[in-house]
Amino acid sequence: MKVFKFGGASLESVERIQQVATIVQSFPDQPILIVISAMGKTTNELEKVAQNFYLRKREIAAQLLHNIEEQHLEVADKLLGTRDNPVFEQLQQFFTEAEWTLGEKPGRAFDYYYDQLVSLGELLSTAIVSAYFNLAGVNNTWLDVRDVFRTDDTFRDANIDWTVTGQNVQEKVLPLFKKANIIITQGFIGSTDQNESVTLGREGSDYSAAVFANLLNAESQTIWKDVEGLKNADPKLFPNTINIPEITYSEVIEMAYYGAQVIHPKTIKPLQNKQIPLYVKSFLNKDLPGTVIKEETDTKQLPPIIVLKKNQVLLTITSRNFDFITEDRISDVYERFHQLKIKINLMQNAAISFSCCIDNNPEKIDALMKALHDDFKISYNEGLELLTVRYNQDGLLEELSKDRTVLLEQRSLITIQRVLK
């Protein structure tokens, strides 16, 4: 049993969808569950639909939804060649349900309507891909993941009910493999016990695939991307990046914590629990080795790992009465950060001050300053960058910090961080 996940980039054109079919055909006679995201930038477009609906700009929302419908019908036409295929009726049903939502008066929180509308993207993409696969000779079964993934009602960041979902996998998913070796289903979405659609938050499709891999006791999970594997740095920011052949679960979590755009930690945990390796491979060239993420590997073989977070702010919080910043005072400060959902990227404590580097969110910073004003003075520098280097090599840190002012630095045996101006 394998679990594959294909993201929006792998579905953004007819040619790429055809390439996805070619990849799947190269694994004949193997049971594979395929998790698929919305096509291209569909999620972004559906977010605009939800926003305009909630602002009661229904005509704009309806037009945006119509545009999405036309785009998907055009892709389906090109892939299938005829509208006699029953998938067109299925697509029409999905859009009709979305139109019903637009016909309502928004009487609930925005996040609820966001999930009802944005979840449409994955339903559309999987229906079209499933129909094309069957036409191309890749026999498969389409599955509505909302019949399997039971969640709570935390809209836009729902939590999986593992017990009920596990039962559903046994009763509703495994029997489908008797009909066909391939199951195609959606990432990113699930359903409450009231049959209300939900989304699973950041990197939800990767996480969906990991949940399936865990509950199916899969031999592996593969995320197919438009890069050859995980890199030691963001190639958009740094030249001459190096591909990483092997890396541990914990190292990937560290990279994500420091701000690297890699695999989200919540995706890693279900795989780590059952020691299921995660492969990151290129759908543009399936024969490239890619990267494997697993429990143990030789960290001595890792290149320097570089993470750069831009648009940072360095706050310095000082007690107004010059009290030491001890545990009780730190607790007060932490509580304010927690209430405002401000993530601290780097922190350092001195006798009467506490310094931390955070993402630049003016609204949250203003709220924090107001909340702490009575007891603390706050100064800050903005327009900064947070540089993190793991497994540093001689001269590298100095080269990366060349002609920059270092406002704060922390070092451990493996990791060096600098706040740069």
JSON list of C-alpha atoms in Angstrom, two decimals, residues 193-351:
[
{"chain": "A", "resi": 193, "resn": "ASP", "atom": "CA", "xyz": [-20.67, 14.88, 12.78]},
{"chain": "A", "resi": 194, "resn": "GLN", "atom": "CA", "xyz": [-23.30, 17.31, 11.45]},
{"chain": "A", "resi": 195, "resn": "ASN", "atom": "CA", "xyz": [-22.03, 16.74, 7.88]},
{"chain": "A", "resi": 196, "resn": "GLU", "atom": "CA", "xyz": [-20.64, 20.26, 7.63]},
{"chain": "A", "resi": 197, "resn": "SER", "atom": "CA", "xyz": [-17.54, 20.62, 5.49]},
{"chain": "A", "resi": 198, "resn": "VAL", "atom": "CA", "xyz": [-14.34, 21.71, 7.25]},
{"chain": "A", "resi": 199, "resn": "THR", "atom": "CA", "xyz": [-10.78, 22.42, 6.22]},
{"chain": "A", "resi": 200, "resn": "LEU", "atom": "CA", "xyz": [-7.74, 21.17, 8.10]},
{"chain": "A", "resi": 201, "resn": "GLY", "atom": "CA", "xyz": [-5.56, 24.27, 8.11]},
{"chain": "A", "resi": 202, "resn": "ARG", "atom": "CA", "xyz": [-2.09, 24.90, 6.77]},
{"chain": "A", "resi": 203, "resn": "GLU", "atom": "CA", "xyz": [-0.60, 22.14, 4.60]},
{"chain": "A", "resi": 204, "resn": "GLY", "atom": "CA", "xyz": [-3.89, 20.27, 5.00]},
{"chain": "A", "resi": 205, "resn": "SER", "atom": "CA", "xyz": [-3.44, 18.06, 1.94]},
{"chain": "A", "resi": 206, "resn": "ASP", "atom": "CA", "xyz": [-0.03, 16.78, 3.05]},
{"chain": "A", "resi": 207, "resn": "TYR", "atom": "CA", "xyz": [-1.56, 16.09, 6.45]},
{"chain": "A", "resi": 208, "resn": "SER", "atom": "CA", "xyz": [-4.57, 14.30, 4.92]},
{"chain": "A", "resi": 209, "resn": "ALA", "atom": "CA", "xyz": [-2.20, 11.97, 3.10]},
{"chain": "A", "resi": 210, "resn": "ALA", "atom": "CA", "xyz": [-0.28, 11.31, 6.33]},
{"chain": "A", "resi": 211, "resn": "VAL", "atom": "CA", "xyz": [-3.50, 10.45, 8.20]},
{"chain": "A", "resi": 212, "resn": "PHE", "atom": "CA", "xyz": [-4.41, 7.94, 5.48]},
{"chain": "A", "resi": 213, "resn": "ALA", "atom": "CA", "xyz": [-0.87, 6.50, 5.48]},
{"chain": "A", "resi": 214, "resn": "ASN", "atom": "CA", "xyz": [-1.03, 6.02, 9.24]},
{"chain": "A", "resi": 215, "resn": "LEU", "atom": "CA", "xyz": [-4.48, 4.41, 9.30]},
{"chain": "A", "resi": 216, "resn": "LEU", "atom": "CA", "xyz": [-3.77, 2.22, 6.26]},
{"chain": "A", "resi": 217, "resn": "ASN", "atom": "CA", "xyz": [-0.35, 1.17, 7.64]},
{"chain": "A", "resi": 218, "resn": "ALA", "atom": "CA", "xyz": [1.11, 2.21, 4.29]},
{"chain": "A", "resi": 219, "resn": "GLU", "atom": "CA", "xyz": [4.64, 1.21, 3.33]},
{"chain": "A", "resi": 220, "resn": "SER", "atom": "CA", "xyz": [5.36, 4.82, 2.28]},
{"chain": "A", "resi": 221, "resn": "GLN", "atom": "CA", "xyz": [3.95, 8.24, 1.49]},
{"chain": "A", "resi": 222, "resn": "THR", "atom": "CA", "xyz": [5.14, 10.28, -1.49]},
{"chain": "A", "resi": 223, "resn": "ILE", "atom": "CA", "xyz": [4.56, 13.99, -2.00]},
{"chain": "A", "resi": 224, "resn": "TRP", "atom": "CA", "xyz": [4.98, 14.87, -5.69]},
{"chain": "A", "resi": 225, "resn": "LYS", "atom": "CA", "xyz": [6.20, 18.44, -6.17]},
{"chain": "A", "resi": 226, "resn": "ASP", "atom": "CA", "xyz": [7.68, 20.67, -8.87]},
{"chain": "A", "resi": 227, "resn": "VAL", "atom": "CA", "xyz": [11.15, 20.43, -7.29]},
{"chain": "A", "resi": 228, "resn": "GLU", "atom": "CA", "xyz": [13.55, 17.51, -7.29]},
{"chain": "A", "resi": 229, "resn": "GLY", "atom": "CA", "xyz": [13.43, 17.15, -3.49]},
{"chain": "A", "resi": 230, "resn": "LEU", "atom": "CA", "xyz": [14.15, 19.04, -0.29]},
{"chain": "A", "resi": 231, "resn": "LYS", "atom": "CA", "xyz": [16.92, 21.63, -0.59]},
{"chain": "A", "resi": 232, "resn": "ASN", "atom": "CA", "xyz": [19.31, 22.93, 2.04]},
{"chain": "A", "resi": 233, "resn": "ALA", "atom": "CA", "xyz": [18.00, 26.47, 1.40]},
{"chain": "A", "resi": 234, "resn": "ASP", "atom": "CA", "xyz": [15.31, 28.29, -0.53]},
{"chain": "A", "resi": 235, "resn": "PRO", "atom": "CA", "xyz": [16.54, 28.38, -4.15]},
{"chain": "A", "resi": 236, "resn": "LYS", "atom": "CA", "xyz": [14.62, 31.63, -4.65]},
{"chain": "A", "resi": 237, "resn": "LEU", "atom": "CA", "xyz": [16.85, 33.31, -2.05]},
{"chain": "A", "resi": 238, "resn": "PHE", "atom": "CA", "xyz": [20.16, 31.49, -2.34]},
{"chain": "A", "resi": 239, "resn": "PRO", "atom": "CA", "xyz": [22.15, 30.34, -5.39]},
{"chain": "A", "resi": 240, "resn": "ASN", "atom": "CA", "xyz": [23.74, 26.91, -5.64]},
{"chain": "A", "resi": 241, "resn": "THR", "atom": "CA", "xyz": [21.39, 25.08, -3.28]},
{"chain": "A", "resi": 242, "resn": "ILE", "atom": "CA", "xyz": [22.05, 21.40, -2.59]},
{"chain": "A", "resi": 243, "resn": "ASN", "atom": "CA", "xyz": [19.51, 18.60, -2.74]},
{"chain": "A", "resi": 244, "resn": "ILE", "atom": "CA", "xyz": [19.20, 16.54, 0.47]},
{"chain": "A", "resi": 245, "resn": "PRO", "atom": "CA", "xyz": [18.95, 12.79, -0.30]},
{"chain": "A", "resi": 246, "resn": "GLU", "atom": "CA", "xyz": [18.05, 11.71, 3.26]},
{"chain": "A", "resi": 247, "resn": "ILE", "atom": "CA", "xyz": [16.90, 13.55, 6.36]},
{"chain": "A", "resi": 248, "resn": "THR", "atom": "CA", "xyz": [15.24, 12.64, 9.65]},
{"chain": "A", "resi": 249, "resn": "TYR", "atom": "CA", "xyz": [11.72, 13.45, 10.77]},
{"chain": "A", "resi": 250, "resn": "SER", "atom": "CA", "xyz": [13.10, 15.57, 13.63]},
{"chain": "A", "resi": 251, "resn": "GLU", "atom": "CA", "xyz": [15.40, 17.56, 11.34]},
{"chain": "A", "resi": 252, "resn": "VAL", "atom": "CA", "xyz": [12.51, 18.46, 9.04]},
{"chain": "A", "resi": 253, "resn": "ILE", "atom": "CA", "xyz": [10.50, 19.60, 12.06]},
{"chain": "A", "resi": 254, "resn": "GLU", "atom": "CA", "xyz": [13.45, 21.77, 13.14]},
{"chain": "A", "resi": 255, "resn": "MET", "atom": "CA", "xyz": [13.65, 23.32, 9.67]},
{"chain": "A", "resi": 256, "resn": "ALA", "atom": "CA", "xyz": [9.92, 24.09, 9.71]},
{"chain": "A", "resi": 257, "resn": "TYR", "atom": "CA", "xyz": [10.19, 25.61, 13.18]},
{"chain": "A", "resi": 258, "resn": "TYR", "atom": "CA", "xyz": [12.90, 28.00, 12.01]},
{"chain": "A", "resi": 259, "resn": "GLY", "atom": "CA", "xyz": [10.77, 29.09, 9.08]},
{"chain": "A", "resi": 260, "resn": "ALA", "atom": "CA", "xyz": [11.75, 26.88, 6.15]},
{"chain": "A", "resi": 261, "resn": "GLN", "atom": "CA", "xyz": [8.94, 26.20, 3.68]},
{"chain": "A", "resi": 262, "resn": "VAL", "atom": "CA", "xyz": [9.25, 22.42, 4.01]},
{"chain": "A", "resi": 263, "resn": "ILE", "atom": "CA", "xyz": [6.93, 19.72, 5.32]},
{"chain": "A", "resi": 264, "resn": "HIS", "atom": "CA", "xyz": [4.67, 20.89, 8.15]},
{"chain": "A", "resi": 265, "resn": "PRO", "atom": "CA", "xyz": [5.30, 19.15, 11.51]},
{"chain": "A", "resi": 266, "resn": "LYS", "atom": "CA", "xyz": [1.68, 17.97, 11.77]},
{"chain": "A", "resi": 267, "resn": "THR", "atom": "CA", "xyz": [2.27, 15.96, 8.58]},
{"chain": "A", "resi": 268, "resn": "ILE", "atom": "CA", "xyz": [5.36, 14.30, 10.04]},
{"chain": "A", "resi": 269, "resn": "LYS", "atom": "CA", "xyz": [3.88, 13.07, 13.32]},
{"chain": "A", "resi": 270, "resn": "PRO", "atom": "CA", "xyz": [1.39, 10.45, 11.96]},
{"chain": "A", "resi": 271, "resn": "LEU", "atom": "CA", "xyz": [4.19, 9.02, 9.81]},
{"chain": "A", "resi": 272, "resn": "GLN", "atom": "CA", "xyz": [6.77, 9.03, 12.59]},
{"chain": "A", "resi": 273, "resn": "ASN", "atom": "CA", "xyz": [4.34, 7.22, 14.90]},
{"chain": "A", "resi": 274, "resn": "LYS", "atom": "CA", "xyz": [4.41, 4.21, 12.57]},
{"chain": "A", "resi": 275, "resn": "GLN", "atom": "CA", "xyz": [7.86, 4.67, 11.04]},
{"chain": "A", "resi": 276, "resn": "ILE", "atom": "CA", "xyz": [6.46, 5.28, 7.57]},
{"chain": "A", "resi": 277, "resn": "PRO", "atom": "CA", "xyz": [9.03, 6.93, 5.26]},
{"chain": "A", "resi": 278, "resn": "LEU", "atom": "CA", "xyz": [8.04, 10.09, 3.45]},
{"chain": "A", "resi": 279, "resn": "TYR", "atom": "CA", "xyz": [9.39, 10.67, -0.06]},
{"chain": "A", "resi": 280, "resn": "VAL", "atom": "CA", "xyz": [9.52, 14.08, -1.72]},
{"chain": "A", "resi": 281, "resn": "LYS", "atom": "CA", "xyz": [9.80, 13.60, -5.48]},
{"chain": "A", "resi": 282, "resn": "SER", "atom": "CA", "xyz": [9.49, 15.58, -8.69]},
{"chain": "A", "resi": 283, "resn": "PHE", "atom": "CA", "xyz": [6.42, 15.03, -10.86]},
{"chain": "A", "resi": 284, "resn": "LEU", "atom": "CA", "xyz": [8.38, 16.69, -13.68]},
{"chain": "A", "resi": 285, "resn": "ASN", "atom": "CA", "xyz": [10.94, 13.87, -13.61]},
{"chain": "A", "resi": 286, "resn": "LYS", "atom": "CA", "xyz": [9.81, 10.86, -11.60]},
{"chain": "A", "resi": 287, "resn": "ASP", "atom": "CA", "xyz": [13.15, 9.10, -12.08]},
{"chain": "A", "resi": 288, "resn": "LEU", "atom": "CA", "xyz": [15.07, 11.60, -9.95]},
{"chain": "A", "resi": 289, "resn": "PRO", "atom": "CA", "xyz": [15.84, 10.12, -6.52]},
{"chain": "A", "resi": 290, "resn": "GLY", "atom": "CA", "xyz": [14.25, 12.96, -4.54]},
{"chain": "A", "resi": 291, "resn": "THR", "atom": "CA", "xyz": [14.44, 13.03, -0.75]},
{"chain": "A", "resi": 292, "resn": "VAL", "atom": "CA", "xyz": [13.44, 10.43, 1.81]},
{"chain": "A", "resi": 293, "resn": "ILE", "atom": "CA", "xyz": [12.43, 11.52, 5.32]},
{"chain": "A", "resi": 294, "resn": "LYS", "atom": "CA", "xyz": [12.72, 8.79, 7.93]},
{"chain": "A", "resi": 295, "resn": "GLU", "atom": "CA", "xyz": [13.55, 8.10, 11.58]},
{"chain": "A", "resi": 296, "resn": "GLU", "atom": "CA", "xyz": [17.31, 7.72, 11.35]},
{"chain": "A", "resi": 297, "resn": "THR", "atom": "CA", "xyz": [19.97, 8.85, 8.90]},
{"chain": "A", "resi": 298, "resn": "ASP", "atom": "CA", "xyz": [23.55, 10.06, 8.97]},
{"chain": "A", "resi": 299, "resn": "THR", "atom": "CA", "xyz": [23.43, 13.75, 9.91]},
{"chain": "A", "resi": 300, "resn": "LYS", "atom": "CA", "xyz": [27.16, 13.97, 9.16]},
{"chain": "A", "resi": 301, "resn": "GLN", "atom": "CA", "xyz": [26.19, 13.84, 5.50]},
{"chain": "A", "resi": 302, "resn": "LEU", "atom": "CA", "xyz": [23.89, 16.87, 5.72]},
{"chain": "A", "resi": 303, "resn": "PRO", "atom": "CA", "xyz": [25.03, 20.09, 4.06]},
{"chain": "A", "resi": 304, "resn": "PRO", "atom": "CA", "xyz": [24.63, 23.39, 5.93]},
{"chain": "A", "resi": 305, "resn": "ILE", "atom": "CA", "xyz": [20.92, 24.12, 6.23]},
{"chain": "A", "resi": 306, "resn": "ILE", "atom": "CA", "xyz": [20.06, 27.79, 5.75]},
{"chain": "A", "resi": 307, "resn": "VAL", "atom": "CA", "xyz": [16.76, 29.46, 6.61]},
{"chain": "A", "resi": 308, "resn": "LEU", "atom": "CA", "xyz": [16.09, 33.18, 6.13]},
{"chain": "A", "resi": 309, "resn": "LYS", "atom": "CA", "xyz": [12.94, 34.81, 7.50]},
{"chain": "A", "resi": 310, "resn": "LYS", "atom": "CA", "xyz": [12.30, 38.29, 6.14]},
{"chain": "A", "resi": 311, "resn": "ASN", "atom": "CA", "xyz": [10.18, 41.16, 7.48]},
{"chain": "A", "resi": 312, "resn": "GLN", "atom": "CA", "xyz": [11.07, 40.56, 11.10]},
{"chain": "A", "resi": 313, "resn": "VAL", "atom": "CA", "xyz": [10.75, 42.83, 14.15]},
{"chain": "A", "resi": 314, "resn": "LEU", "atom": "CA", "xyz": [13.01, 42.76, 17.22]},
{"chain": "A", "resi": 315, "resn": "LEU", "atom": "CA", "xyz": [11.13, 43.75, 20.38]},
{"chain": "A", "resi": 316, "resn": "THR", "atom": "CA", "xyz": [12.87, 44.69, 23.62]},
{"chain": "A", "resi": 317, "resn": "ILE", "atom": "CA", "xyz": [10.53, 44.58, 26.61]},
{"chain": "A", "resi": 318, "resn": "THR", "atom": "CA", "xyz": [11.81, 46.30, 29.78]},
{"chain": "A", "resi": 319, "resn": "SER", "atom": "CA", "xyz": [10.25, 46.42, 33.23]},
{"chain": "A", "resi": 320, "resn": "ARG", "atom": "CA", "xyz": [9.12, 49.97, 34.09]},
{"chain": "A", "resi": 321, "resn": "ASN", "atom": "CA", "xyz": [10.16, 49.66, 37.75]},
{"chain": "A", "resi": 322, "resn": "PHE", "atom": "CA", "xyz": [13.46, 47.93, 36.89]},
{"chain": "A", "resi": 323, "resn": "ASP", "atom": "CA", "xyz": [12.42, 44.62, 38.41]},
{"chain": "A", "resi": 324, "resn": "PHE", "atom": "CA", "xyz": [14.37, 41.60, 37.26]},
{"chain": "A", "resi": 325, "resn": "ILE", "atom": "CA", "xyz": [12.68, 39.72, 34.45]},
{"chain": "A", "resi": 326, "resn": "THR", "atom": "CA", "xyz": [12.18, 36.55, 36.44]},
{"chain": "A", "resi": 327, "resn": "GLU", "atom": "CA", "xyz": [9.82, 33.61, 35.96]},
{"chain": "A", "resi": 328, "resn": "ASP", "atom": "CA", "xyz": [6.69, 35.40, 37.15]},
{"chain": "A", "resi": 329, "resn": "ARG", "atom": "CA", "xyz": [7.29, 38.42, 34.91]},
{"chain": "A", "resi": 330, "resn": "ILE", "atom": "CA", "xyz": [8.16, 36.22, 31.94]},
{"chain": "A", "resi": 331, "resn": "SER", "atom": "CA", "xyz": [4.93, 34.31, 32.54]},
{"chain": "A", "resi": 332, "resn": "ASP", "atom": "CA", "xyz": [2.94, 37.56, 32.24]},
{"chain": "A", "resi": 333, "resn": "VAL", "atom": "CA", "xyz": [4.67, 38.42, 28.97]},
{"chain": "A", "resi": 334, "resn": "TYR", "atom": "CA", "xyz": [4.21, 34.91, 27.53]},
{"chain": "A", "resi": 335, "resn": "GLU", "atom": "CA", "xyz": [0.51, 34.99, 28.36]},
{"chain": "A", "resi": 336, "resn": "ARG", "atom": "CA", "xyz": [0.06, 38.15, 26.27]},
{"chain": "A", "resi": 337, "resn": "PHE", "atom": "CA", "xyz": [1.88, 36.57, 23.33]},
{"chain": "A", "resi": 338, "resn": "HIS", "atom": "CA", "xyz": [-0.32, 33.49, 23.66]},
{"chain": "A", "resi": 339, "resn": "GLN", "atom": "CA", "xyz": [-3.55, 35.50, 23.79]},
{"chain": "A", "resi": 340, "resn": "LEU", "atom": "CA", "xyz": [-2.61, 37.40, 20.63]},
{"chain": "A", "resi": 341, "resn": "LYS", "atom": "CA", "xyz": [-1.31, 34.27, 18.88]},
{"chain": "A", "resi": 342, "resn": "ILE", "atom": "CA", "xyz": [2.10, 35.82, 18.27]},
{"chain": "A", "resi": 343, "resn": "LYS", "atom": "CA", "xyz": [4.80, 33.24, 17.55]},
{"chain": "A", "resi": 344, "resn": "ILE", "atom": "CA", "xyz": [8.24, 34.03, 18.95]},
{"chain": "A", "resi": 345, "resn": "ASN", "atom": "CA", "xyz": [10.94, 33.13, 16.44]},
{"chain": "A", "resi": 346, "resn": "LEU", "atom": "CA", "xyz": [13.90, 33.90, 18.72]},
{"chain": "A", "resi": 347, "resn": "MET", "atom": "CA", "xyz": [14.11, 35.14, 22.30]},
{"chain": "A", "resi": 348, "resn": "GLN", "atom": "CA", "xyz": [16.72, 36.17, 24.85]},
{"chain": "A", "resi": 349, "resn": "ASN", "atom": "CA", "xyz": [16.43, 37.17, 28.49]},
{"chain": "A", "resi": 350, "resn": "ALA", "atom": "CA", "xyz": [18.57, 39.73, 30.34]},
{"chain": "A", "resi": 351, "resn": "ALA", "atom": "CA", "xyz": [18.35, 41.12, 33.88]}
]
